[in-house]
Coordinates of C-alpha atoms in Angstrom, one line a residue:
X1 CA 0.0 0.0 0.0
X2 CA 3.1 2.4 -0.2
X3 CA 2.0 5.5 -2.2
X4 CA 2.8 5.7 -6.0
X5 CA 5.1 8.9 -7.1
X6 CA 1.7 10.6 -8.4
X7 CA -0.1 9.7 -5.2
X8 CA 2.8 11.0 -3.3
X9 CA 3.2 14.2 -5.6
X10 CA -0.6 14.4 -5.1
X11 CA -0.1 14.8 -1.3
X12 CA 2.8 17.3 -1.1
X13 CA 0.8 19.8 -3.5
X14 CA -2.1 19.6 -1.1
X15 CA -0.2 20.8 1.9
X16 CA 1.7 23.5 -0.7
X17 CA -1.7 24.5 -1.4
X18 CA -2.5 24.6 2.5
X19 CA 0.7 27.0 3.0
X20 CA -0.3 29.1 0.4
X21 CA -4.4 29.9 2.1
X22 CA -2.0 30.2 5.9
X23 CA -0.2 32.8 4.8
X24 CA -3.2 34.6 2.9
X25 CA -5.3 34.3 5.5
X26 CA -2.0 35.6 8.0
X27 CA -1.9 38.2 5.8
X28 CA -5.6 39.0 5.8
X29 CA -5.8 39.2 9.7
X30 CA -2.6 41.4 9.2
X31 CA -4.0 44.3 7.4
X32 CA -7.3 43.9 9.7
X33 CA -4.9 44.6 12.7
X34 CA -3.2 47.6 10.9
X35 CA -6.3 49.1 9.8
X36 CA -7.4 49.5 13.3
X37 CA -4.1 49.8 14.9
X38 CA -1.8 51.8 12.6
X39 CA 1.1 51.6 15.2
X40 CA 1.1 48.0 14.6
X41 CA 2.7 48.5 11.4
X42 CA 5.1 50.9 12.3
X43 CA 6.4 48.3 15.1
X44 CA 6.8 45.7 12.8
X45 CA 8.8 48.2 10.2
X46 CA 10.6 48.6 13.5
X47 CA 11.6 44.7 13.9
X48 CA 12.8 44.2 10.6
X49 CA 15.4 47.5 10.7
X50 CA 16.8 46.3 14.1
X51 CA 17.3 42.9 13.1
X52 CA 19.3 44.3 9.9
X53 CA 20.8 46.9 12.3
X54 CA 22.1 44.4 14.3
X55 CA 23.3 42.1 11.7
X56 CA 25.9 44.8 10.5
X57 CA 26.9 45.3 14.5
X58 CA 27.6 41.4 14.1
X59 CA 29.6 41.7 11.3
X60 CA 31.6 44.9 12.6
X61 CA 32.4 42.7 15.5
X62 CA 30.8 44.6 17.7
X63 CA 30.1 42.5 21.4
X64 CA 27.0 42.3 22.5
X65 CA 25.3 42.6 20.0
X66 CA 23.0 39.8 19.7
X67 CA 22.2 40.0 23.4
X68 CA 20.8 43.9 22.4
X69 CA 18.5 43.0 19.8
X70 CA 16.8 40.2 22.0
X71 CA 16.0 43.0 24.5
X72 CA 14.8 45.3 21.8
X73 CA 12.8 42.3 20.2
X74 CA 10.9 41.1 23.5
X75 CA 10.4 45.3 24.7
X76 CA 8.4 45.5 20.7
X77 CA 6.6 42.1 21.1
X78 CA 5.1 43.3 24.4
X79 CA 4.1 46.7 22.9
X80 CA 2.1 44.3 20.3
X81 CA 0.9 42.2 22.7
X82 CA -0.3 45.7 24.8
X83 CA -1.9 46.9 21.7
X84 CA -3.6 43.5 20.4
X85 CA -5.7 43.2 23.7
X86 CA -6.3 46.8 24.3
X87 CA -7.9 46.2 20.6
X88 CA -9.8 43.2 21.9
X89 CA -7.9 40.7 19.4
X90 CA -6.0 37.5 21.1
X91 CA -2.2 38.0 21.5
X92 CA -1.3 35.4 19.1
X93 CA -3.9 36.8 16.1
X94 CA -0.8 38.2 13.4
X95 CA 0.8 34.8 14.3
X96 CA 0.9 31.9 11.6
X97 CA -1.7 28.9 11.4
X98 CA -1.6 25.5 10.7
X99 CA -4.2 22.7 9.9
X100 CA -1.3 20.4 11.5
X101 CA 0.7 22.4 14.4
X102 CA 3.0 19.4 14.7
X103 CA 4.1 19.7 11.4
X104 CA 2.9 23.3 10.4
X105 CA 1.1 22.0 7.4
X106 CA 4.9 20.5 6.1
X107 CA 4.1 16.8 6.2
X108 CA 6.9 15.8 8.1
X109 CA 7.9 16.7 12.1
X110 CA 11.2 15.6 13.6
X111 CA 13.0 14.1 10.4
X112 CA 9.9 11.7 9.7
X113 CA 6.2 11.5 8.0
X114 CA 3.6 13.6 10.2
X115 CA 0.6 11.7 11.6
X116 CA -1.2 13.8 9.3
X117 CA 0.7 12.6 6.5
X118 CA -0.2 9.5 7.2
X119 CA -4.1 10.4 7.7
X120 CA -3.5 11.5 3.6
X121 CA -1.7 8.6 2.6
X122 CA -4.7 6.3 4.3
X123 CA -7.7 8.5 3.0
X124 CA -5.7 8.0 -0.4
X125 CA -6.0 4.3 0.0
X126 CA -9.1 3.9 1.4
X127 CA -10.2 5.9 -1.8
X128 CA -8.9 3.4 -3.8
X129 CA -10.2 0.3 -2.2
X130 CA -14.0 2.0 -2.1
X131 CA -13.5 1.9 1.9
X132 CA -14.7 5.8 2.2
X133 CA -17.7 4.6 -0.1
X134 CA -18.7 1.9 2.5
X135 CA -18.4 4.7 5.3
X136 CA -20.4 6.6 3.9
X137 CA -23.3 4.3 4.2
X138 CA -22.2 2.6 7.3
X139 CA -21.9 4.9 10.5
X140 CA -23.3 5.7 13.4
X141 CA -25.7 8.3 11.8
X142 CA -27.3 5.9 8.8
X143 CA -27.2 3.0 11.6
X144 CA -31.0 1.7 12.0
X145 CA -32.9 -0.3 14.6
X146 CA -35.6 -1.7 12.6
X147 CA -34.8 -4.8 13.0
X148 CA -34.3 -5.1 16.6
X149 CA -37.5 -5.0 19.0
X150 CA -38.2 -6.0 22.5
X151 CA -40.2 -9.1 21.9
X152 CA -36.9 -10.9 21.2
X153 CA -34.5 -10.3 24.0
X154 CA -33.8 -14.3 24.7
X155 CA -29.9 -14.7 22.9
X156 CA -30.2 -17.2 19.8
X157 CA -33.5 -15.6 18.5
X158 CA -32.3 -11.9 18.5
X159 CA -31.4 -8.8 20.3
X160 CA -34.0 -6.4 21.2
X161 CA -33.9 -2.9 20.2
X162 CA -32.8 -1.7 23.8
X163 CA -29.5 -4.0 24.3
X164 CA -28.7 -3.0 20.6
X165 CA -28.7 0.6 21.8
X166 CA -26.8 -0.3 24.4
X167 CA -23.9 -1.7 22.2
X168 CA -24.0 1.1 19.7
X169 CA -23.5 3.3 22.6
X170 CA -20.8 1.0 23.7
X171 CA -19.3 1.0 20.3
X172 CA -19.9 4.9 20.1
X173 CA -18.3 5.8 23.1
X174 CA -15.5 3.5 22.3
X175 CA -14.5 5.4 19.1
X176 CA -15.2 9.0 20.4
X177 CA -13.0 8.5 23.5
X178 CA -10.2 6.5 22.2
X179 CA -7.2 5.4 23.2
X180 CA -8.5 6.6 26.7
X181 CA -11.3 4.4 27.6
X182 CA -10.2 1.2 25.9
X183 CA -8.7 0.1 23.3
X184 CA -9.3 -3.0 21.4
X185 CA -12.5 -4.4 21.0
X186 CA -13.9 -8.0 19.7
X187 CA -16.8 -8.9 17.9
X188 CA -18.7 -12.0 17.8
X189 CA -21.2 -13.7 16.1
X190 CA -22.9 -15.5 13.5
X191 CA -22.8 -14.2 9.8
X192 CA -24.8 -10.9 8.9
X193 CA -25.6 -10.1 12.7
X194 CA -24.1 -6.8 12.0
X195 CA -20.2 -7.1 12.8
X196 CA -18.8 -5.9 10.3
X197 CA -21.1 -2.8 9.8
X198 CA -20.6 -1.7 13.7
X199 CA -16.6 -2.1 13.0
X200 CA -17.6 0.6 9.8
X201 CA -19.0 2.9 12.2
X202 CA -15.8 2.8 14.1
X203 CA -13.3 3.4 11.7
X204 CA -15.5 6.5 10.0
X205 CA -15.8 8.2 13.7
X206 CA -12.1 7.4 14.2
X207 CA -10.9 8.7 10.2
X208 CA -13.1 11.5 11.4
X209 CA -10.9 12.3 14.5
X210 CA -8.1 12.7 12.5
X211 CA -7.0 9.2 14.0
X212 CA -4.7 6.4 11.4
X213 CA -7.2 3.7 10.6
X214 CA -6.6 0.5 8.5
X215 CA -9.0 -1.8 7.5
X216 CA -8.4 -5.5 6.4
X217 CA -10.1 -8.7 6.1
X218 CA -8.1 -11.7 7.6
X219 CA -7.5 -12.5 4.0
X220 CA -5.9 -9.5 3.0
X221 CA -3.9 -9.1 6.3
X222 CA -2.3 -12.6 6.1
X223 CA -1.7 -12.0 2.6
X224 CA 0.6 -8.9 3.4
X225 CA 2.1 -10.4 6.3
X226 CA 3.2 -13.8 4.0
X227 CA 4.5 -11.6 1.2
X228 CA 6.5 -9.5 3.6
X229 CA 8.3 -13.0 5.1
X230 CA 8.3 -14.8 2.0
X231 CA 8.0 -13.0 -1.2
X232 CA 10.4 -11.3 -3.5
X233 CA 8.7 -8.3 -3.5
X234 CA 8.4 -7.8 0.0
X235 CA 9.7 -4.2 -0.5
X236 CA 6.6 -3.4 -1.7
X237 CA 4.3 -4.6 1.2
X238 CA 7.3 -3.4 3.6
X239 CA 5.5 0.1 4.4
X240 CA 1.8 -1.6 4.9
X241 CA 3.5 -4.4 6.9
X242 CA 5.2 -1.6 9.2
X243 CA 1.8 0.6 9.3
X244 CA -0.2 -2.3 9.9
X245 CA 1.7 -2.4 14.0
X246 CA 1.9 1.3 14.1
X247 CA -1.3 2.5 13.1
X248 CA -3.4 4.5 15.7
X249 CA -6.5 1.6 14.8
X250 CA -6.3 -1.9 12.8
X251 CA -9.5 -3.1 11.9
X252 CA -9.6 -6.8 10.8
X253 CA -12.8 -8.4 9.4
X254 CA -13.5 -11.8 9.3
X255 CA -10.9 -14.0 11.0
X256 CA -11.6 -16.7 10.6
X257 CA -12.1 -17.1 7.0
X258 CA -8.6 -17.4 6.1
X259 CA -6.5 -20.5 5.0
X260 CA -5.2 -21.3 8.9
X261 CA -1.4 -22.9 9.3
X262 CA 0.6 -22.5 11.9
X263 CA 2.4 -19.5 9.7
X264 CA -1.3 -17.4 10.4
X265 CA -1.4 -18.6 14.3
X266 CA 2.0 -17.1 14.8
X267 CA 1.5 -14.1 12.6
X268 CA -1.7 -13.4 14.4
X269 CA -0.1 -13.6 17.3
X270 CA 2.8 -11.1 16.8
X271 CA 0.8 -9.0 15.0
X272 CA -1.8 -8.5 18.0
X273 CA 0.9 -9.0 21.2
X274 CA 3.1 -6.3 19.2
X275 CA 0.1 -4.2 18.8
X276 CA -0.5 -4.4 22.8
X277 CA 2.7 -3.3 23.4
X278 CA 2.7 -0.3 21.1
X279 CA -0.5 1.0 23.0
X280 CA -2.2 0.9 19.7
X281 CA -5.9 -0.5 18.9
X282 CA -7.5 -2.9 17.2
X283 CA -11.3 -4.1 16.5
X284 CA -11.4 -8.1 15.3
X285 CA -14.8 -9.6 13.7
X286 CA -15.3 -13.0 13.8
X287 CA -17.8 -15.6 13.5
X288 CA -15.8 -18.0 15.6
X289 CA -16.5 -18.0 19.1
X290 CA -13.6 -18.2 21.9
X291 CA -13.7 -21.8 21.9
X292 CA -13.6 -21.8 18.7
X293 CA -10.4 -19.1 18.0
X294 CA -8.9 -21.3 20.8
X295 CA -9.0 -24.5 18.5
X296 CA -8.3 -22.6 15.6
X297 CA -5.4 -20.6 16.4
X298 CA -3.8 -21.2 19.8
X299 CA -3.9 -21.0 23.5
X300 CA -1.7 -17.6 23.4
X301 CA -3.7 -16.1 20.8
X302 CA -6.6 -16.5 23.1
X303 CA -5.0 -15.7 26.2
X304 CA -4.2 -12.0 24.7
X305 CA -7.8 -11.4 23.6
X306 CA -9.3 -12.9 27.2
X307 CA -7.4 -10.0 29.1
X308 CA -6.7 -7.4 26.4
X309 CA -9.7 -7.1 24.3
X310 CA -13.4 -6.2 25.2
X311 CA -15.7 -8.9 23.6
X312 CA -19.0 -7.6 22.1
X313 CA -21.3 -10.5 21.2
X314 CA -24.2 -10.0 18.8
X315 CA -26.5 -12.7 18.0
X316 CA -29.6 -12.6 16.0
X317 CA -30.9 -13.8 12.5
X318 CA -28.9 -12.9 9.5
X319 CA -29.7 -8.9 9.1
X320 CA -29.1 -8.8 4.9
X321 CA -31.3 -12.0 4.6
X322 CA -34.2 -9.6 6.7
X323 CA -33.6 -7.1 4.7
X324 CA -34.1 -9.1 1.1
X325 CA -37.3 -9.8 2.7
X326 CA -38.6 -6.5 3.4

């Protein structure tokens, strides 16, 4: 999933584009300041003469220097900061501002890719893969309860309406307060219960917060995680396999429903005990149940999803099959 040179290129003109409208709209609140404080723009006149002032003293050798113009600096910021309130504009209003303050809108902070950079690069794959698509019609604001009521609340014939609510306001809280109120999350249950959809609904509230959210069914996961070990081309995959244990959220759908070996069982493993020690999250769907992921995969496996995860267990008949019959 590493980003193509025109995907890439794509990216670094958007946050060009983004420095261009900071400055204009720096320079817009500018020229509001010095139309109602004209002092304002003899003091910054003022700054800029110093500083050159002081850079021939530096030249000439002359001690000191430096020391000066800090003085002189700090005495005309004050006088701004004096005038700005008196004004009734916030101290910081001339100063610069950024979509991103870590990286001031660059796409890199400290030598490396911004987490905003890496929201881009996501949202670009996501695009491609018709994730943002699905999002768009599964969240928590298309989410409907018509097929829940309150005359089934016995498990094996189907949730009622109020422990559904329930969940969704589980599920809800769980994405709008995370990392700091949880952070990985289980789902169980039989096919078209609604898994899958509720894991959607995460990952658009998360993308939403600005949070690094990949999505994967167990297929597609394994898939990268082989062809990293294994393949020639493992360069290619190197960048997903490293984002898939360092992104904020990794969603994976289905396990289950993947060609198991003992290559997956390990794999799985690492990839969630590696997660766990990051601090970073992860939602799992599955149809298998815990006995069932026990036999499957293996008795570690299980033991990290027992006392890291939150299990959510939906039951029910097969929502898309109601649905058809409506």
């Amino acid at each position: 999933m590493a980003l193509s040179n025109s995907q890439y290129n794509a990216v670094m003109r958007e946050y060009e584009r983004q420095q261009a409208a900071n400055r204009r709209d720096q320079e817009a609140r500018i020229a509001r300041v010095y139309a109602r404080i004209p002092q304002m723009e003899k003091l910054d006149a003022d700054t800029g003469a110093r500083a050159a002032a002081c850079a021939r003293r530096v030249l000439g050798g002359e001690a000191g220097a430096r020391l000066s113009l800090r003085e002189e600096l700090e005495d005309i910021r004050e006088q701004k900061r004096v005038l700005l309130r008196a004004a009734g504009f916030p101290e910081d209003y001339m100063e610069p501002r950024y979509r991103c303050p870590d990286c001031k809108d660059t796409g890199y902070a400290d030598g490396k890719h911004c987490h905003c950079f890496e929201q881009a690069r996501i949202s670009i794959l996501y695009a491609q893969s018709n994730i943002r698509e699905v999002l768009e019609r599964e969240n928590f604001e298309t989410l409907s309860y018509a097929y829940y009521d309150d005359s089934q609340p016995v498990p094996g014939l189907g949730m009622s309406e109020l422990e559904y609510r329930k969940l969704v306001r589980q599920c809800r809280e769980f994405a709008e307060q995370f990392p700091d109120k949880g952070q990985n999350l289980l789902f169980t249950g039989s096919t078209g219960v609604g898994k899958t959809f509720l894991a959607n609904c995460i990952a658009k509230c998360l993308i939403e917060r600005y949070k690094s959210v990949i999505y994967l069914s167990s297929q597609d996961l394994f898939e990268v995680l082989s062809r990293y070990r294994f393949s020639r081309d493992a360069e290619e995959v190197e960048d997903t396999y490293h984002y898939i244990l360092d992104c904020d959220m990794l969603i994976i759908d289905d396990l289950g429903t993947e060609l198991n070996n003992a290559f997956v069982s390990s794999q799985l493993f690492y990839c969630i005990n590696e997660r766990i020690s990051r601090r970073r999250g992860t939602v799992i769907s599955t149809n298998l149940s815990m006995g069932m992921l026990k036999d499957t995969y293996s008795d570690r496996v299980t033991s990290r999803l027992m006392s890291h995860y939150t299990t959510i267990p939906l039951y029910g008949q097969d929502i898309r099959v109601m649905k058809g019959k409506s």
